[in-house]
Amino acid sequence: MSRQLGWDVIRYIGTSFLDTYQDFILEMSTAKLELPHTDAFVQLSLLDGGSFVADLSRMHAGQTGTFRMYNWAFYISHQGRHVLWDLGLDQDRSYYTPLVDKLFLDNINHVGPSRTIVQQLSERGISARDIDTVLFSHAHFDHSRPISDVFPNARAYFGPGTRAACEPGHMKDANSQWDGRFFDPEDSTEDWDELQGHWKPFGSFEKALDYFGDGSFWVLDAPGHMAGNLAAAARLQCGEWVLLGSDCCHSRYDYAIDSLSVLTCQGLA
């Protein structure tokens, strides 16, 4: 395979994107982002949230074979709290709305994890009843699903703006991908809310929420993918930070504001 890579690069109509892109890379490579100082940390575990399987040519033009795109979830523990970040996919199709079940699941070749999230937690000595909170990065079906039957003591949270974007959901509108068990204002079955609190800057993010109040775990307002989209930053005991990005870099269209054109630029390194 040629070492010269073709990058799909976005150019906003009427702008010189390459100049902007190169300036951005230079700025990011020289800038030192100041993060809040803290000695606090969380315990973070990676969970298998299933995957998608597709032709490799969809990822790399001209290549043959298949690729698997993993869909991660995370378990966060801190000072007696037990929190999940996203849930990924599940083999049980009853978790999904009829539209998602009919149009999406087979087309994207979804593969649920070989062991459920509950089983993976149990292997770590955590019961489903121990989970007190599920933070959803956003409302798409491959990240969120109803939790009341699985995590009976947990409350779910979405980012600000999710409710307005997703109401009323599939129980009122059969053509809606959004799950009415969350978003139906009259008949919802799930205990959930939008995250609220004192939002302040974190690194390059303008709005972030110090979730535990000690600087160990920040929920980041990360607009672009959909309304209410979130990311998170978790500080480990070693002092390193882990960014839970979810779908923040899902595709090039996350960065387009209006109309866009796509250039293929050969040889960028």
GROMACS .gro file of C-alpha atoms in nm:
model
  269
    1MET     CA    1   0.000   0.000   0.000
    2SER     CA    2   0.132   0.345  -0.092
    3ARG     CA    3   0.273   0.546   0.194
    4GLN     CA    4   0.119   0.853   0.040
    5LEU     CA    5  -0.215   0.891   0.207
    6GLY     CA    6  -0.522   1.059   0.071
    7TRP     CA    7  -0.700   1.260   0.335
    8ASP     CA    8  -1.055   1.374   0.296
    9VAL     CA    9  -1.030   1.736   0.396
   10ILE     CA   10  -1.323   1.968   0.436
   11ARG     CA   11  -1.331   2.310   0.284
   12TYR     CA   12  -1.606   2.552   0.372
   13ILE     CA   13  -1.749   2.718   0.065
   14GLY     CA   14  -1.574   3.049  -0.003
   15THR     CA   15  -1.273   2.982   0.224
   16SER     CA   16  -0.923   2.852   0.175
   17PHE     CA   17  -0.942   2.550   0.402
   18LEU     CA   18  -0.586   2.427   0.363
   19ASP     CA   19  -0.440   2.749   0.502
   20THR     CA   20  -0.683   2.732   0.792
   21TYR     CA   21  -0.608   2.363   0.851
   22GLN     CA   22  -0.231   2.409   0.851
   23ASP     CA   23  -0.257   2.708   1.086
   24PHE     CA   24  -0.476   2.497   1.315
   25ILE     CA   25  -0.226   2.209   1.323
   26LEU     CA   26   0.061   2.450   1.396
   27GLU     CA   27  -0.135   2.617   1.674
   28MET     CA   28  -0.234   2.286   1.833
   29SER     CA   29   0.123   2.152   1.814
   30THR     CA   30   0.271   2.453   1.992
   31ALA     CA   31  -0.008   2.541   2.235
   32LYS     CA   32   0.001   2.415   2.591
   33LEU     CA   33  -0.350   2.386   2.726
   34GLU     CA   34  -0.383   2.461   3.094
   35LEU     CA   35  -0.596   2.204   3.273
   36PRO     CA   36  -0.727   2.242   3.628
   37HIS     CA   37  -0.477   2.126   3.889
   38THR     CA   38  -0.597   1.848   4.115
   39ASP     CA   39  -0.465   1.543   4.293
   40ALA     CA   40  -0.804   1.371   4.271
   41PHE     CA   41  -0.857   1.084   4.028
   42VAL     CA   42  -1.115   0.827   3.924
   43GLN     CA   43  -1.101   0.456   3.853
   44LEU     CA   44  -1.181   0.404   3.486
   45SER     CA   45  -1.261   0.075   3.312
   46LEU     CA   46  -1.312   0.017   2.941
   47LEU     CA   47  -1.622  -0.189   2.856
   48ASP     CA   48  -1.702  -0.366   2.531
   49GLY     CA   49  -2.005  -0.194   2.380
   50GLY     CA   50  -2.023  -0.401   2.064
   51SER     CA   51  -1.919  -0.300   1.715
   52PHE     CA   52  -2.010  -0.241   1.353
   53VAL     CA   53  -1.868  -0.442   1.064
   54ALA     CA   54  -1.839  -0.297   0.712
   55ASP     CA   55  -1.639  -0.311   0.391
   56LEU     CA   56  -1.291  -0.169   0.437
   57SER     CA   57  -1.342   0.042   0.124
   58ARG     CA   58  -1.583   0.258   0.322
   59MET     CA   59  -1.293   0.359   0.543
   60HIS     CA   60  -1.002   0.345   0.297
   61ALA     CA   61  -1.087   0.394  -0.071
   62GLY     CA   62  -0.971   0.111  -0.293
   63GLN     CA   63  -0.897  -0.131  -0.010
   64THR     CA   64  -1.060  -0.474   0.016
   65GLY     CA   65  -1.169  -0.677   0.314
   66THR     CA   66  -1.367  -0.575   0.621
   67PHE     CA   67  -1.310  -0.356   0.920
   68ARG     CA   68  -1.465  -0.353   1.265
   69MET     CA   69  -1.548  -0.025   1.435
   70TYR     CA   70  -1.572  -0.068   1.810
   71ASN     CA   71  -1.831   0.106   2.022
   72TRP     CA   72  -1.686   0.156   2.369
   73ALA     CA   73  -1.856   0.216   2.702
   74PHE     CA   74  -1.687   0.308   3.031
   75TYR     CA   75  -1.730   0.243   3.402
   76ILE     CA   76  -1.620   0.520   3.638
   77SER     CA   77  -1.592   0.473   4.014
   78HIS     CA   78  -1.508   0.747   4.262
   79GLN     CA   79  -1.568   0.783   4.635
   80GLY     CA   80  -1.852   0.532   4.646
   81ARG     CA   81  -2.010   0.645   4.320
   82HIS     CA   82  -2.065   0.403   4.033
   83VAL     CA   83  -2.119   0.568   3.695
   84LEU     CA   84  -2.148   0.442   3.339
   85TRP     CA   85  -2.056   0.646   3.034
   86ASP     CA   86  -2.265   0.524   2.738
   87LEU     CA   87  -2.393   0.169   2.697
   88GLY     CA   88  -2.299   0.081   2.341
   89LEU     CA   89  -2.499  -0.177   2.147
   90ASP     CA   90  -2.693  -0.480   2.266
   91GLN     CA   91  -2.797  -0.808   2.106
   92ASP     CA   92  -3.153  -0.762   2.238
   93ARG     CA   93  -3.332  -0.571   1.962
   94SER     CA   94  -3.627  -0.486   2.187
   95TYR     CA   95  -3.414  -0.205   2.328
   96TYR     CA   96  -3.441  -0.021   1.997
   97THR     CA   97  -3.720   0.177   1.837
   98PRO     CA   98  -3.903   0.015   1.543
   99LEU     CA   99  -3.741   0.255   1.296
  100VAL     CA  100  -3.391   0.177   1.422
  101ASP     CA  101  -3.464  -0.197   1.424
  102LYS     CA  102  -3.601  -0.189   1.070
  103LEU     CA  103  -3.367   0.054   0.895
  104PHE     CA  104  -3.039   0.066   1.083
  105LEU     CA  105  -2.939  -0.249   1.268
  106ASP     CA  106  -2.905  -0.485   0.973
  107ASN     CA  107  -2.770  -0.222   0.734
  108ILE     CA  108  -2.485  -0.133   0.967
  109ASN     CA  109  -2.413  -0.496   1.063
  110HIS     CA  110  -2.433  -0.427   1.433
  111VAL     CA  111  -2.271  -0.681   1.663
  112GLY     CA  112  -2.356  -0.673   2.032
  113PRO     CA  113  -2.079  -0.751   2.281
  114SER     CA  114  -2.007  -1.116   2.355
  115ARG     CA  115  -2.072  -1.036   2.722
  116THR     CA  116  -2.335  -0.785   2.828
  117ILE     CA  117  -2.243  -0.469   3.014
  118VAL     CA  118  -2.393  -0.625   3.329
  119GLN     CA  119  -2.176  -0.936   3.288
  120GLN     CA  120  -1.866  -0.724   3.234
  121LEU     CA  121  -1.943  -0.525   3.548
  122SER     CA  122  -2.000  -0.845   3.745
  123GLU     CA  123  -1.652  -0.963   3.644
  124ARG     CA  124  -1.523  -0.647   3.815
  125GLY     CA  125  -1.724  -0.716   4.130
  126ILE     CA  126  -1.991  -0.456   4.050
  127SER     CA  127  -2.362  -0.535   4.058
  128ALA     CA  128  -2.611  -0.370   3.825
  129ARG     CA  129  -2.784  -0.242   4.139
  130ASP     CA  130  -2.465  -0.056   4.235
  131ILE     CA  131  -2.484   0.174   3.933
  132ASP     CA  132  -2.627   0.509   4.039
  133THR     CA  133  -2.583   0.712   3.718
  134VAL     CA  134  -2.563   0.656   3.344
  135LEU     CA  135  -2.422   0.950   3.150
  136PHE     CA  136  -2.508   0.940   2.781
  137SER     CA  137  -2.280   1.125   2.542
  138HIS     CA  138  -2.579   1.169   2.313
  139ALA     CA  139  -2.912   1.015   2.222
  140HIS     CA  140  -2.820   0.799   1.923
  141PHE     CA  141  -2.923   0.434   1.955
  142ASP     CA  142  -2.567   0.297   1.955
  143HIS     CA  143  -2.486   0.491   2.272
  144SER     CA  144  -2.809   0.518   2.471
  145ARG     CA  145  -3.099   0.291   2.553
  146PRO     CA  146  -3.351   0.249   2.838
  147ILE     CA  147  -3.192   0.154   3.169
  148SER     CA  148  -3.474   0.108   3.422
  149ASP     CA  149  -3.501  -0.270   3.378
  150VAL     CA  150  -3.126  -0.325   3.395
  151PHE     CA  151  -2.997  -0.062   3.638
  152PRO     CA  152  -3.289  -0.013   3.878
  153ASN     CA  153  -3.112   0.237   4.104
  154ALA     CA  154  -2.965   0.453   3.830
  155ARG     CA  155  -3.071   0.781   3.679
  156ALA     CA  156  -2.978   0.873   3.322
  157TYR     CA  157  -2.848   1.210   3.203
  158PHE     CA  158  -2.818   1.366   2.859
  159GLY     CA  159  -2.658   1.693   2.754
  160PRO     CA  160  -2.845   2.025   2.749
  161GLY     CA  161  -3.063   2.062   2.442
  162THR     CA  162  -3.136   1.691   2.401
  163ARG     CA  163  -3.496   1.711   2.516
  164ALA     CA  164  -3.594   1.981   2.268
  165ALA     CA  165  -3.425   1.794   1.983
  166CYS     CA  166  -3.573   1.451   2.057
  167GLU     CA  167  -3.927   1.501   2.189
  168PRO     CA  168  -4.171   1.333   2.159
  169GLY     CA  169  -4.001   1.018   2.031
  170HIS     CA  170  -4.121   0.703   1.864
  171MET     CA  171  -4.432   0.634   2.072
  172LYS     CA  172  -4.596   0.946   1.931
  173ASP     CA  173  -4.417   0.940   1.596
  174ALA     CA  174  -4.349   0.597   1.446
  175ASN     CA  175  -4.098   0.751   1.205
  176SER     CA  176  -3.883   0.891   1.486
  177GLN     CA  177  -3.550   0.733   1.572
  178TRP     CA  178  -3.561   0.890   1.918
  179ASP     CA  179  -3.673   0.666   2.200
  180GLY     CA  180  -4.004   0.779   2.347
  181ARG     CA  181  -3.930   0.584   2.664
  182PHE     CA  182  -3.699   0.876   2.737
  183PHE     CA  183  -3.845   1.162   2.540
  184ASP     CA  184  -4.223   1.124   2.542
  185PRO     CA  185  -4.337   1.407   2.774
  186GLU     CA  186  -4.646   1.211   2.881
  187ASP     CA  187  -4.561   0.841   2.862
  188SER     CA  188  -4.187   0.814   2.924
  189THR     CA  189  -4.077   0.524   3.143
  190GLU     CA  190  -3.721   0.632   3.221
  191ASP     CA  191  -3.587   0.841   3.509
  192TRP     CA  192  -3.366   1.097   3.340
  193ASP     CA  193  -3.280   1.464   3.308
  194GLU     CA  194  -3.049   1.699   3.125
  195LEU     CA  195  -2.723   1.776   3.304
  196GLN     CA  196  -2.733   2.098   3.499
  197GLY     CA  197  -2.475   2.281   3.702
  198HIS     CA  198  -2.202   2.542   3.691
  199TRP     CA  199  -2.036   2.515   3.351
  200LYS     CA  200  -1.689   2.665   3.313
  201PRO     CA  201  -1.391   2.632   3.075
  202PHE     CA  202  -1.176   2.320   3.063
  203GLY     CA  203  -0.876   2.328   2.832
  204SER     CA  204  -1.003   2.426   2.488
  205PHE     CA  205  -1.364   2.352   2.581
  206GLU     CA  206  -1.568   2.659   2.667
  207LYS     CA  207  -1.822   2.475   2.882
  208ALA     CA  208  -1.742   2.190   3.118
  209LEU     CA  209  -1.895   2.050   3.435
  210ASP     CA  210  -1.678   1.937   3.728
  211TYR     CA  211  -1.892   1.631   3.785
  212PHE     CA  212  -1.766   1.512   4.125
  213GLY     CA  213  -1.660   1.858   4.242
  214ASP     CA  214  -1.292   1.772   4.294
  215GLY     CA  215  -1.155   1.806   3.940
  216SER     CA  216  -1.122   1.432   3.876
  217PHE     CA  217  -1.391   1.397   3.609
  218TRP     CA  218  -1.523   1.665   3.375
  219VAL     CA  219  -1.822   1.643   3.145
  220LEU     CA  220  -1.755   1.854   2.836
  221ASP     CA  221  -2.006   2.035   2.619
  222ALA     CA  222  -1.894   1.919   2.273
  223PRO     CA  223  -2.138   2.043   2.007
  224GLY     CA  224  -2.133   1.920   1.649
  225HIS     CA  225  -2.251   1.560   1.626
  226MET     CA  226  -2.605   1.629   1.746
  227ALA     CA  227  -2.789   1.846   1.996
  228GLY     CA  228  -2.668   1.786   2.350
  229ASN     CA  229  -2.350   1.606   2.244
  230LEU     CA  230  -2.104   1.549   2.529
  231ALA     CA  231  -1.750   1.429   2.586
  232ALA     CA  232  -1.568   1.373   2.915
  233ALA     CA  233  -1.219   1.395   3.063
  234ALA     CA  234  -1.116   1.151   3.336
  235ARG     CA  235  -0.800   1.191   3.545
  236LEU     CA  236  -0.624   0.866   3.636
  237GLN     CA  237  -0.415   0.793   3.945
  238CYS     CA  238  -0.095   0.824   3.739
  239GLY     CA  239  -0.189   1.184   3.661
  240GLU     CA  240  -0.273   1.126   3.295
  241TRP     CA  241  -0.603   1.234   3.144
  242VAL     CA  242  -0.828   1.015   2.928
  243LEU     CA  243  -1.068   1.183   2.687
  244LEU     CA  244  -1.397   0.998   2.641
  245GLY     CA  245  -1.475   1.133   2.296
  246SER     CA  246  -1.768   0.912   2.190
  247ASP     CA  247  -1.882   1.048   1.851
  248CYS     CA  248  -1.715   1.390   1.866
  249CYS     CA  249  -1.503   1.294   1.562
  250HIS     CA  250  -1.764   1.069   1.406
  251SER     CA  251  -1.717   1.199   1.050
  252ARG     CA  252  -1.611   1.507   0.858
  253TYR     CA  253  -1.969   1.634   0.856
  254ASP     CA  254  -1.944   1.708   1.229
  255TYR     CA  255  -1.727   2.005   1.138
  256ALA     CA  256  -1.950   2.159   0.870
  257ILE     CA  257  -2.165   2.457   0.958
  258ASP     CA  258  -2.328   2.524   0.623
  259SER     CA  259  -2.264   2.383   0.277
  260LEU     CA  260  -1.932   2.208   0.231
  261SER     CA  261  -1.721   2.057  -0.040
  262VAL     CA  262  -1.474   1.773   0.001
  263LEU     CA  263  -1.120   1.777  -0.133
  264THR     CA  264  -0.885   1.482  -0.154
  265CYS     CA  265  -0.537   1.613  -0.075
  266GLN     CA  266  -0.256   1.376  -0.164
  267GLY     CA  267   0.060   1.355   0.037
  268LEU     CA  268  -0.033   1.545   0.352
  269ALA     CA  269   0.171   1.410   0.642
   0.00000   0.00000   0.00000
